[in-house]
PDB file of C-alpha atoms in Angstrom:
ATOM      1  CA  UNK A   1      88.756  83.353  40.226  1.00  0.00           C
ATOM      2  CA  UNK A   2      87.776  86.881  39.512  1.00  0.00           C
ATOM      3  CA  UNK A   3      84.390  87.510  38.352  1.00  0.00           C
ATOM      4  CA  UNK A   4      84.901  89.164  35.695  1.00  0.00           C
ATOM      5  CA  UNK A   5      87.077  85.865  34.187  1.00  0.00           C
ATOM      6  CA  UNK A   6      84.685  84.668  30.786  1.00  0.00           C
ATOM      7  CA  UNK A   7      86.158  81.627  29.485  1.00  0.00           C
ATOM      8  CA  UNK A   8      85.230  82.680  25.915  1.00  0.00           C
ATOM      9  CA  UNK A   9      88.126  85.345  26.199  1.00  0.00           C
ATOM     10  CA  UNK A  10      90.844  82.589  26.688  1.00  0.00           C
ATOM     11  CA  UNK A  11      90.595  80.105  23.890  1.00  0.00           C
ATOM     12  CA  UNK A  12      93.351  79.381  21.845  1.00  0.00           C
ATOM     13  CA  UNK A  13      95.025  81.237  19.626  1.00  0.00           C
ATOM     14  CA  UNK A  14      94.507  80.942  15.578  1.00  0.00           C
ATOM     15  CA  UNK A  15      97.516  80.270  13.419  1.00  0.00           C
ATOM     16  CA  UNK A  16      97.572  82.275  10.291  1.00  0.00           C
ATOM     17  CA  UNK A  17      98.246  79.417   7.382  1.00  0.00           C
ATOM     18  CA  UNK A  18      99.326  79.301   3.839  1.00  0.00           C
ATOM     19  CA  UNK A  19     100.295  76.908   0.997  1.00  0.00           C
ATOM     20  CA  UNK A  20     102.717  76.482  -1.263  1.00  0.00           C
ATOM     21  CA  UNK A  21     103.374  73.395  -3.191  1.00  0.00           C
ATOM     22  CA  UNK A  22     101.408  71.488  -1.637  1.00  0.00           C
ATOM     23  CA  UNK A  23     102.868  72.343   1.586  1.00  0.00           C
ATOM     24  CA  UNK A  24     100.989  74.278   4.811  1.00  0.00           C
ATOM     25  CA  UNK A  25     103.042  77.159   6.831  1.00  0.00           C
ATOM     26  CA  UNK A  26     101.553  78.155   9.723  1.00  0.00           C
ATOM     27  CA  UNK A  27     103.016  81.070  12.130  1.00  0.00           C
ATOM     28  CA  UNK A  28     101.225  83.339  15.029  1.00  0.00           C
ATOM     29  CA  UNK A  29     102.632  86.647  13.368  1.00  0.00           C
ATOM     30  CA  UNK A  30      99.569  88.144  11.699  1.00  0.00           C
ATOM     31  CA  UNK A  31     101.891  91.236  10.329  1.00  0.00           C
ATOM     32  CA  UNK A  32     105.033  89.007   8.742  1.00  0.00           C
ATOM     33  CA  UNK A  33     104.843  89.415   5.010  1.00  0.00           C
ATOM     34  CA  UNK A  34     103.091  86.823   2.592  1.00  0.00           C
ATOM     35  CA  UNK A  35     103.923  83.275   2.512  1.00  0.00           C
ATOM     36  CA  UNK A  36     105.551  83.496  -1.373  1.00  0.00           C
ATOM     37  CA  UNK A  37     107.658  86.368  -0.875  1.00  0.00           C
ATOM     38  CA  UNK A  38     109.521  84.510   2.068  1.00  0.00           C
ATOM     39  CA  UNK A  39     110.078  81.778  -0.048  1.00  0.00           C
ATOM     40  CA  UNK A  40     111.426  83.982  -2.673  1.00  0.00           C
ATOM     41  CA  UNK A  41     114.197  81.881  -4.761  1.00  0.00           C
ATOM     42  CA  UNK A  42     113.041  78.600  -3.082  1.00  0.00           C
ATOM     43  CA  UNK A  43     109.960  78.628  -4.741  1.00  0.00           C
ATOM     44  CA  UNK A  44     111.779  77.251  -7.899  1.00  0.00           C
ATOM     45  CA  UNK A  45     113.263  74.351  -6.282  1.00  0.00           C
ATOM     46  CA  UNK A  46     110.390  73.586  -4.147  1.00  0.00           C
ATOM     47  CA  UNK A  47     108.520  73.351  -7.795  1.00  0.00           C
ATOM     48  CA  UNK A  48     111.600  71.114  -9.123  1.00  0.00           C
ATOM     49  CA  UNK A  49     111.536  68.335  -5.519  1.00  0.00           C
ATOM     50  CA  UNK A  50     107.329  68.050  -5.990  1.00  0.00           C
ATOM     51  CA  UNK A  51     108.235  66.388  -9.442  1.00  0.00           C
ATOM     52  CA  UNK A  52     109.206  63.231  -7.516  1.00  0.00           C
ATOM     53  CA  UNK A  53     105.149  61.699  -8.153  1.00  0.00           C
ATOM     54  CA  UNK A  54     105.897  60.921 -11.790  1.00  0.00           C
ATOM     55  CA  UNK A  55     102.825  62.197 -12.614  1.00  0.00           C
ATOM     56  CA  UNK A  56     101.368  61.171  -9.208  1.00  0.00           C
ATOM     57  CA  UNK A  57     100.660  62.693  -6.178  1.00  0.00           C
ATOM     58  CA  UNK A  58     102.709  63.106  -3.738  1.00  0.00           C
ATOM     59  CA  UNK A  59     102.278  61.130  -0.341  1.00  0.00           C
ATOM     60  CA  UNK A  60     104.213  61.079   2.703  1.00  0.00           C
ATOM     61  CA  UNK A  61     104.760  57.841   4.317  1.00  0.00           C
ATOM     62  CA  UNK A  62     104.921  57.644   8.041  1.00  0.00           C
ATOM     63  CA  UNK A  63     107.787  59.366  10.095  1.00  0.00           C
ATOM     64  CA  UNK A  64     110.499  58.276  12.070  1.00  0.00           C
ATOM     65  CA  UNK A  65     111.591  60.073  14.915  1.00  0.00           C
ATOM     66  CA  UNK A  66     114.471  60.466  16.854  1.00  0.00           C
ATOM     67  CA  UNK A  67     116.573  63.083  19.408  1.00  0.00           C
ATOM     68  CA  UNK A  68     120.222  64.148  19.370  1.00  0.00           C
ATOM     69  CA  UNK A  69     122.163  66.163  22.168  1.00  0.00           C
ATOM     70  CA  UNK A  70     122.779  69.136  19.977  1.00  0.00           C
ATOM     71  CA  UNK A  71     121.617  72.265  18.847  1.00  0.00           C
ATOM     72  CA  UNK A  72     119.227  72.486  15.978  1.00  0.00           C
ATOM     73  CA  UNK A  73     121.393  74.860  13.512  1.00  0.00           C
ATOM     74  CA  UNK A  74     123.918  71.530  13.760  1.00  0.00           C
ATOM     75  CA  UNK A  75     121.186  69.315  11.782  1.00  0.00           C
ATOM     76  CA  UNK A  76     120.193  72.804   9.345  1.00  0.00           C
ATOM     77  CA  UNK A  77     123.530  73.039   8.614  1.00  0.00           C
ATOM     78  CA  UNK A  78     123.975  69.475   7.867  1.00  0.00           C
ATOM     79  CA  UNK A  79     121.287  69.431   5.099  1.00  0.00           C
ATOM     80  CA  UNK A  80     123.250  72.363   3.226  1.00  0.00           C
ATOM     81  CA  UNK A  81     127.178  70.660   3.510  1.00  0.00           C
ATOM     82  CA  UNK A  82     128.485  68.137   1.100  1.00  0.00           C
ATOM     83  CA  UNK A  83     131.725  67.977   2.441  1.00  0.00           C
ATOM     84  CA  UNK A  84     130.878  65.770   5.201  1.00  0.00           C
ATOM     85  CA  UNK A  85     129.549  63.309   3.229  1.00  0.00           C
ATOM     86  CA  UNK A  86     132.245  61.191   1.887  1.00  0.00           C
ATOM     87  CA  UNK A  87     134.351  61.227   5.246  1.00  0.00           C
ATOM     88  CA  UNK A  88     130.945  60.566   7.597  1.00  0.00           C
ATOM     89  CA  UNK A  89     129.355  58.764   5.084  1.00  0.00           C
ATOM     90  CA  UNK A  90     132.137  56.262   3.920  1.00  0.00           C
ATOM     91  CA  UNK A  91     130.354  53.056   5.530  1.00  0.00           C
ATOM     92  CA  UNK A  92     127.411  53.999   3.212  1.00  0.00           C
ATOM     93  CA  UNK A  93     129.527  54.725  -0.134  1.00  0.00           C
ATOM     94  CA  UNK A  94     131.052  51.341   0.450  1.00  0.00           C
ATOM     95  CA  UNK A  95     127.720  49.533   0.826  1.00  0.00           C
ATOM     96  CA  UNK A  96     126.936  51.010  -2.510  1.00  0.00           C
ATOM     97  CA  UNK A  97     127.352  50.203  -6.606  1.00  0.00           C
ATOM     98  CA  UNK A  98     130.455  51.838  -7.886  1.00  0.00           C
ATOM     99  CA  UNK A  99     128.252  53.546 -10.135  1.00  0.00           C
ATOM    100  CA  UNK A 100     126.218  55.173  -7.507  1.00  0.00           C
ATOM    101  CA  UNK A 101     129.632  56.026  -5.614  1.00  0.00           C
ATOM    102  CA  UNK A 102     131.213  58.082  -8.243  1.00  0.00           C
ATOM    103  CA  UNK A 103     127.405  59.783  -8.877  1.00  0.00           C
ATOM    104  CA  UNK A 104     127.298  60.765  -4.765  1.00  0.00           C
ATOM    105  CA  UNK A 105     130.939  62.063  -5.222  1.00  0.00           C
ATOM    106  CA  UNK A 106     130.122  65.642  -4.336  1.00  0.00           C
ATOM    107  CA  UNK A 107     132.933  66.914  -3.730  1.00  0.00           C
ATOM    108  CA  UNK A 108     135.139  66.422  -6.702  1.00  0.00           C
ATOM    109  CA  UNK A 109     131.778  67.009  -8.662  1.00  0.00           C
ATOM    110  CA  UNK A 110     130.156  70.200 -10.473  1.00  0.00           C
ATOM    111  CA  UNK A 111     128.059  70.959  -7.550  1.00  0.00           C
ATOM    112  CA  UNK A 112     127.588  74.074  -5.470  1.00  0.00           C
ATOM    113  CA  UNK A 113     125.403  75.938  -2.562  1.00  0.00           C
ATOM    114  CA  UNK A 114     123.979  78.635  -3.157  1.00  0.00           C
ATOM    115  CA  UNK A 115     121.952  80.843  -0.426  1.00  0.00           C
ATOM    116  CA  UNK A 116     118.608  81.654  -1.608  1.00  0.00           C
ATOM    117  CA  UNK A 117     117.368  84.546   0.999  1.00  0.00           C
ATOM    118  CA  UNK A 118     115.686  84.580   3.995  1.00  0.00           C
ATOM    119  CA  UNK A 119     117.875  81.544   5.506  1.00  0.00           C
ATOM    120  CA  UNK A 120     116.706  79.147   2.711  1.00  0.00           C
ATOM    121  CA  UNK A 121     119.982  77.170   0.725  1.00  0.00           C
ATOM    122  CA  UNK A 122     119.931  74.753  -1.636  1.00  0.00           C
ATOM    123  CA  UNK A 123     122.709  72.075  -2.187  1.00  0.00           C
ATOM    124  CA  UNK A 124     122.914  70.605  -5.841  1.00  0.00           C
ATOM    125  CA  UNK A 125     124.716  67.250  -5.441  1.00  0.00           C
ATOM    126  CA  UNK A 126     123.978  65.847  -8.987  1.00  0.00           C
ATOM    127  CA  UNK A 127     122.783  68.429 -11.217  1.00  0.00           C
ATOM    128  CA  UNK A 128     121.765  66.119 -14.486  1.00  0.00           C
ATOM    129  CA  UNK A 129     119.048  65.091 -11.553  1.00  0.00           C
ATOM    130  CA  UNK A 130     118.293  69.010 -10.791  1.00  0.00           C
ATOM    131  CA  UNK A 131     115.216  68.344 -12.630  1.00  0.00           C
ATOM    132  CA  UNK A 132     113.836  64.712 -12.597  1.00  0.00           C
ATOM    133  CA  UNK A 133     111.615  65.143 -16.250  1.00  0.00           C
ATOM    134  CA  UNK A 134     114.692  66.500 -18.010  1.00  0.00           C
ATOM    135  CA  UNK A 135     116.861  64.307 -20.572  1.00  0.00           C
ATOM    136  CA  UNK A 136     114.453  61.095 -20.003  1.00  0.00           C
ATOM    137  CA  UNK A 137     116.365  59.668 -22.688  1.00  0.00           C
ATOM    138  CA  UNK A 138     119.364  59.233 -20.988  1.00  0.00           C
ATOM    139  CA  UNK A 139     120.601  55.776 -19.979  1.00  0.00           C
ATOM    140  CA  UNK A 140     118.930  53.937 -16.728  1.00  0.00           C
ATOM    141  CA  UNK A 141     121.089  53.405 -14.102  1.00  0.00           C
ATOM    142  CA  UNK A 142     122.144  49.371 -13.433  1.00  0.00           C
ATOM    143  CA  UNK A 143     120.777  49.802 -10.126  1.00  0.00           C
ATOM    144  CA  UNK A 144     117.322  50.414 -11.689  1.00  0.00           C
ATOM    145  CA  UNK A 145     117.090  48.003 -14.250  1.00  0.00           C
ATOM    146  CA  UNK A 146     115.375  45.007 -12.984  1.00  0.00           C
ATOM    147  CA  UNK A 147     112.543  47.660 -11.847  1.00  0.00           C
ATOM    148  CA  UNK A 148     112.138  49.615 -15.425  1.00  0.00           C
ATOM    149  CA  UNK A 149     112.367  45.727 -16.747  1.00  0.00           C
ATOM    150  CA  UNK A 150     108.818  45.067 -14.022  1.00  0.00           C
ATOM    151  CA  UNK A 151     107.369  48.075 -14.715  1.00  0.00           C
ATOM    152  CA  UNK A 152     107.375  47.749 -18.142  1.00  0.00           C
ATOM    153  CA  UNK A 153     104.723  44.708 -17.920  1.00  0.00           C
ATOM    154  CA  UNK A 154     101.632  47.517 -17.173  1.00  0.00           C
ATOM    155  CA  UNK A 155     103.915  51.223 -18.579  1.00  0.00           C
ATOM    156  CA  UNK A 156     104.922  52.109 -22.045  1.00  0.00           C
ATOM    157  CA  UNK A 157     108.295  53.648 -22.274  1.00  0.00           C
ATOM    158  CA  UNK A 158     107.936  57.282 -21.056  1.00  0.00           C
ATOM    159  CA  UNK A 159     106.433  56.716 -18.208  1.00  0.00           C
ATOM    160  CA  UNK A 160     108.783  53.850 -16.914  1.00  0.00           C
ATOM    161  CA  UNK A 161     111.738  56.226 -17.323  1.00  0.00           C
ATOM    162  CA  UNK A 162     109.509  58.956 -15.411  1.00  0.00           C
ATOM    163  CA  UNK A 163     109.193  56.710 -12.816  1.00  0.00           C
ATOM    164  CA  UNK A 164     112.389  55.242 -12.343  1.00  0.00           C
ATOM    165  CA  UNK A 165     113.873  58.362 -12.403  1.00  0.00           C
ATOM    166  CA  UNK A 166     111.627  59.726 -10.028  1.00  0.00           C
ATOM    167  CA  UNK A 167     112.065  56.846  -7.454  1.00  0.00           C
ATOM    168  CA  UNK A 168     116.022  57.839  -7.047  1.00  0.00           C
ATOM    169  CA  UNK A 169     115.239  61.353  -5.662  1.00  0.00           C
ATOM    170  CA  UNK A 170     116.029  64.827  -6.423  1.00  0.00           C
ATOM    171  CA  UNK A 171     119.801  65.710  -7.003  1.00  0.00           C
ATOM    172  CA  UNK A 172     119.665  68.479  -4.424  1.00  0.00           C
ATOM    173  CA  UNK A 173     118.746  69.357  -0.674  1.00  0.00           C
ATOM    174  CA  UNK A 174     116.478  71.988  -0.155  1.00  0.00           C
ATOM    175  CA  UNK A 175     116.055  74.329   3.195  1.00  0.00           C
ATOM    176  CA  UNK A 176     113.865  75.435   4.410  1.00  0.00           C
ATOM    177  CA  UNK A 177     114.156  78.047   7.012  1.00  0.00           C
ATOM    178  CA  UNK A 178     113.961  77.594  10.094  1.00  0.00           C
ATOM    179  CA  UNK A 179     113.001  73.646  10.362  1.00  0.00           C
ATOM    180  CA  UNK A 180     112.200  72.117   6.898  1.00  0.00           C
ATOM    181  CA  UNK A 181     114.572  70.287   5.057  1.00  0.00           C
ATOM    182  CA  UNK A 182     113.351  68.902   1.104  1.00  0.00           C
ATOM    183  CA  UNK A 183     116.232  66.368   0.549  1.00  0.00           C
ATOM    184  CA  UNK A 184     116.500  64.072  -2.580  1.00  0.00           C
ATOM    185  CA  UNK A 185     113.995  61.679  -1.344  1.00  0.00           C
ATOM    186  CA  UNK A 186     112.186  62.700   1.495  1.00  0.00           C
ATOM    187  CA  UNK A 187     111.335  65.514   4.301  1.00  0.00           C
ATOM    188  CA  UNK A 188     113.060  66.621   7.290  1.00  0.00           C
ATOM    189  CA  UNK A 189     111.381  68.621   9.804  1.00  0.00           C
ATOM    190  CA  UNK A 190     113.682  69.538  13.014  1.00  0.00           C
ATOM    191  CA  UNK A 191     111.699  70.709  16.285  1.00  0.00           C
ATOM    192  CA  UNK A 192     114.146  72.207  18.874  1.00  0.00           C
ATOM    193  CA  UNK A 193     113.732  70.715  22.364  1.00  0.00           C
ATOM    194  CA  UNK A 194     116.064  72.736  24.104  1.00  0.00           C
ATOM    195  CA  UNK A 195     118.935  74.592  23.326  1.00  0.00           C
ATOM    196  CA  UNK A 196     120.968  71.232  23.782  1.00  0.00           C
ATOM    197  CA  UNK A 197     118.632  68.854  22.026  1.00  0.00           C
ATOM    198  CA  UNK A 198     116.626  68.500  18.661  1.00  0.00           C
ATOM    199  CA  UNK A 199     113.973  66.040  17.715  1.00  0.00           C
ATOM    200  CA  UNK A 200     114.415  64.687  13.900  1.00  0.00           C
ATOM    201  CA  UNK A 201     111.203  63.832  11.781  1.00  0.00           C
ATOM    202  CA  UNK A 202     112.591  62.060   8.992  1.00  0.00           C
ATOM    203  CA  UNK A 203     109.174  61.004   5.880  1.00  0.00           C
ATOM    204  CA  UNK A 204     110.077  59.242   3.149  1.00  0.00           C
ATOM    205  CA  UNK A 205     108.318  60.407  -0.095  1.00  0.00           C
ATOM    206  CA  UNK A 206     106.164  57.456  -2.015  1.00  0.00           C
ATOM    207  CA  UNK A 207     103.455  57.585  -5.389  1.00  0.00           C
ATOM    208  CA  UNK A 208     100.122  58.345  -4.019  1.00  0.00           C
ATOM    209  CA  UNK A 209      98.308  55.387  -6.418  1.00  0.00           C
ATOM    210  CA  UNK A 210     101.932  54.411  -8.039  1.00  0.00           C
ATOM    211  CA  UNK A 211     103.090  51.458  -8.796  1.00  0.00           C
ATOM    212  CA  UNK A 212     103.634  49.393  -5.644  1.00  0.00           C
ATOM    213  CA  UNK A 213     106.976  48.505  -6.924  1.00  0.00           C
ATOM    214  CA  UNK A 214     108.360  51.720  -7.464  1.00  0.00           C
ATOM    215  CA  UNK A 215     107.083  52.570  -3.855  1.00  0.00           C
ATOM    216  CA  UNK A 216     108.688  49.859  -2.634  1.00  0.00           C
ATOM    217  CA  UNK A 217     111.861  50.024  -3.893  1.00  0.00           C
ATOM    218  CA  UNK A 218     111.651  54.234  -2.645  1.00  0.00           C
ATOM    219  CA  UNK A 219     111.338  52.618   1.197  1.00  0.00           C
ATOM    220  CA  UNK A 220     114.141  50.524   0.769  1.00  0.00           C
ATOM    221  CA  UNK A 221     116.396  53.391  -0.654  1.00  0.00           C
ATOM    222  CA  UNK A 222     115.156  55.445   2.155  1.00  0.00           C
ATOM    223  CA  UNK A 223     115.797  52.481   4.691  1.00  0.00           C
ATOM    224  CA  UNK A 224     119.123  52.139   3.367  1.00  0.00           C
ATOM    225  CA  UNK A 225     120.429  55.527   4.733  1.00  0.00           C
ATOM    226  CA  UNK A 226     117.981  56.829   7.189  1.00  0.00           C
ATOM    227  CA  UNK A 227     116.418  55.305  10.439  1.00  0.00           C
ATOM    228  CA  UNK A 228     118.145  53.233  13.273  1.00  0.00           C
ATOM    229  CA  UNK A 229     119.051  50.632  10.491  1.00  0.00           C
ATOM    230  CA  UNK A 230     120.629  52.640   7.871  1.00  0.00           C
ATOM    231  CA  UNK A 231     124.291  53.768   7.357  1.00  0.00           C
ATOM    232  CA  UNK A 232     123.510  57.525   7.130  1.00  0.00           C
ATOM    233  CA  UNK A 233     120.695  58.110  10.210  1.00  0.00           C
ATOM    234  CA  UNK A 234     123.606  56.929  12.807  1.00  0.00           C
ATOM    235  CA  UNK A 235     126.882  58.368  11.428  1.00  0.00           C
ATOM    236  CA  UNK A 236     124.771  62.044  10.938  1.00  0.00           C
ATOM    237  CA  UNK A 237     123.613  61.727  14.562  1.00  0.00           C
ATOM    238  CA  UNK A 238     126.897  60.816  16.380  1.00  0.00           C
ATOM    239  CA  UNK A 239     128.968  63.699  13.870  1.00  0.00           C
ATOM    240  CA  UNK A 240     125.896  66.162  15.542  1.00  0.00           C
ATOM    241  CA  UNK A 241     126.666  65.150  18.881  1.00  0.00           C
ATOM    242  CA  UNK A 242     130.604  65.779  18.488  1.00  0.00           C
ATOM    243  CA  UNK A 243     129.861  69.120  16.883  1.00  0.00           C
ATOM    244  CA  UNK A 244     127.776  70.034  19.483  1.00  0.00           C
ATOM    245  CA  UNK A 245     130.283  68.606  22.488  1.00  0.00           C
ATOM    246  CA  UNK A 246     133.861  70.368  20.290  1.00  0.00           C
ATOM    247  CA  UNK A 247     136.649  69.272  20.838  1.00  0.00           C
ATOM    248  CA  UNK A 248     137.958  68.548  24.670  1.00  0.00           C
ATOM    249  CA  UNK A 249     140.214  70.589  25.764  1.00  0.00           C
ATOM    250  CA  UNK A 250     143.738  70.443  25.388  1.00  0.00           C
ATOM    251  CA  UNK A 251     143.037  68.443  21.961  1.00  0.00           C
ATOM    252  CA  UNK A 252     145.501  68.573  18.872  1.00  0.00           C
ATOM    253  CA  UNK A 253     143.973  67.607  15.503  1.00  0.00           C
ATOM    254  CA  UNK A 254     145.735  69.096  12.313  1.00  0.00           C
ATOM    255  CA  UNK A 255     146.523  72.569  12.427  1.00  0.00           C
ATOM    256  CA  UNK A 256     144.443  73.392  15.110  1.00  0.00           C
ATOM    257  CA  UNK A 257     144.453  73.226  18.791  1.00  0.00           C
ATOM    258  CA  UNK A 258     142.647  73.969  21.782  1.00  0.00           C
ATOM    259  CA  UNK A 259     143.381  76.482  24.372  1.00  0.00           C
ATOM    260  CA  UNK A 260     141.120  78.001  27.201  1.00  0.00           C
ATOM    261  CA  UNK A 261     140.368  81.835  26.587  1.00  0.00           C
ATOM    262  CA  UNK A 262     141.402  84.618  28.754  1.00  0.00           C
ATOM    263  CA  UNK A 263     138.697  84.899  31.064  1.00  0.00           C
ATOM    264  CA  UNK A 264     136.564  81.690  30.144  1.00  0.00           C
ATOM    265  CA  UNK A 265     135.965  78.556  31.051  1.00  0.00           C
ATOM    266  CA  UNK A 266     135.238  76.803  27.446  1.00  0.00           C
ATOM    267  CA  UNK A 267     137.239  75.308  25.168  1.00  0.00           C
ATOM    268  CA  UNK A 268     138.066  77.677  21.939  1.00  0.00           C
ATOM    269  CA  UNK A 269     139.483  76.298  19.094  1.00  0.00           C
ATOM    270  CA  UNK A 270     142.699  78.048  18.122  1.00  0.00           C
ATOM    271  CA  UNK A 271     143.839  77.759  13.997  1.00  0.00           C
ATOM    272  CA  UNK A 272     147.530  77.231  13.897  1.00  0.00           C
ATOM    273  CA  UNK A 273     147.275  79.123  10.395  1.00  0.00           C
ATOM    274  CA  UNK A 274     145.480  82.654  11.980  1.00  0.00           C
ATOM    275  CA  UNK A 275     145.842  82.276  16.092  1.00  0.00           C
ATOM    276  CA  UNK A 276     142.221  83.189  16.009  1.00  0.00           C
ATOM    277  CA  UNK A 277     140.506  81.713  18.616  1.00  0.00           C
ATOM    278  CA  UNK A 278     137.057  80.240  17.778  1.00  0.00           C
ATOM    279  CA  UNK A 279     134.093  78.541  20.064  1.00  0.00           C
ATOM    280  CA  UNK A 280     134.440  74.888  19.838  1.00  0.00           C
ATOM    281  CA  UNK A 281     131.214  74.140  21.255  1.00  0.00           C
ATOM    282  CA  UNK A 282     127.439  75.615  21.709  1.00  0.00           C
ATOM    283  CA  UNK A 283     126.472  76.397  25.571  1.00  0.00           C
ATOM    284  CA  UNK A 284     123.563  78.330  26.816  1.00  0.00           C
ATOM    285  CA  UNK A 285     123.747  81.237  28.311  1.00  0.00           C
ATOM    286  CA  UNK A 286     122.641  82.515  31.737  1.00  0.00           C
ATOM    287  CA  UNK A 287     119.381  83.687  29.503  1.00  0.00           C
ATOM    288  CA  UNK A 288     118.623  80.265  28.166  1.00  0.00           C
ATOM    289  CA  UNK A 289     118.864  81.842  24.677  1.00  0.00           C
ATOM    290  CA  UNK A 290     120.426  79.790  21.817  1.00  0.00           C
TER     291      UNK A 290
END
């Protein structure tokens, strides 16, 4: 080791961190602009999610984890696209109320995306739940009634309605770019493994000093979809991993078809409607970029 060498000149390097929301960014570029003006037009809806508390603070619960074979723009995407839902989410909607069915019917609904600068979206799936302390008046759900009947033993009206509404989520998904997702009822952080795999952080959202109940009955909404025991964790996770694989070659479905292109070995999708051809899959290059 060269003499010169002081260990004191090595250490590690010092994020630069800011908060929003009740939320910590961190990034190693001293010179990018200030944490608010990147979040621009999501600042709004990040306000509108942190309502979920009721009044409380807001505490994360302990994440579940998991890896797909995919690329992470798959899973952004995902967080941002309601059309998916009722064809990979069927097993779900028919596990559910017919109530809560016609409410998750995106796409026959008033909803929209709408791109909010900087590679942040927001989805709104149920806009009367846009903003969870808006129009408190309006009838509970059946699903919620035995809990707004419990809660009302130690609440007086307001609040119960806060809360109950609260514990059914936010009607929209929130991203954040590159790796944060805010949707309905918990957080979503993606960490890129390769350019072939992602790793999925999925935290529920719970009542920091709540009432038990309504914290419990947030896990088991959350544990209905998401984790290795819900209906929406698996079907998400296999639709990623056919994304990510396309269509094999030589495959009919609809209008389109595959074909191999001039000069290339990988499958290109080819719209019976245009004839233009269009990558069916995500490789890496010879660079390893993404």
């Amino acid at each position: 080791m060269p003499t010169s060498w002081r260990k004191t000149n090595w250490g590690l390097v010092s994020l630069r961190t800011e908060q929003y929301a009740g939320m910590v960014f961190a990034t190693f570029n001293e010179q990018i602009e200030p944490l608010e003006d990147f979040l621009g037009a999501a600042k709004k809806w990040m306000d509108l999610f942190m309502k979920q508390g009721a009044g409380y603070p807001i505490k994360t619960g302990p994440a579940h984890r998991f890896r797909f074979p995919g690329n992470w723009k798959i899973q952004l995407e995902n967080t941002t696209d309601g059309y998916h839902f009722p064809v990979v989410h069927r097993s779900f909607l028919s596990s559910v109320d017919k109530q809560t069915e016609e409410m998750l019917n995106f796409v026959d609904g008033s909803g929209y995306v709408e791109d909010l600068g900087n590679g942040h979206s927001v989805m709104v799936m149920i806009p009367e739940l846009v903003d969870l302390e808006a129009n408190l008046d309006a009838p509970i759900p059946e699903r919620f009634i035995g809990l707004a009947d419990e809660l009302r033993k130690e609440h007086d009206e307001a609040q119960v309605r806060r809360i109950v509404r609260a514990v059914g989520g936010s009607g929209f998904n929130l991203n954040l770019f590159p790796n944060i997702a805010c949707s309905m009822a918990f957080f979503r952080v993606l960490q890129p493994v390769s350019v072939m795999e992602t790793e999925i952080h999925h935290a529920v959202i719970t009542m920091d000093g709540g009432p038990e109940i309504a914290n419990q009955a947030r896990l088991r909404l959350h544990e209905h979809f998401q984790g290795p025991m819900g209906f929406g964790t698996p079907d998400d996770s296999e639709a990623w991993e056919r994304v990510q694989r396309g269509p094999p070659q030589g495959m009919t479905c609809g209008s389109c078809s595959t074909a191999a292109w001039p000069g290339n070995t990988a499958p290109m999708t080819v719209c019976a409607a245009t004839s233009a051809p269009k990558p069916a899959c995500v490789r890496p290059t010879s660079s390893g970029k993404n």
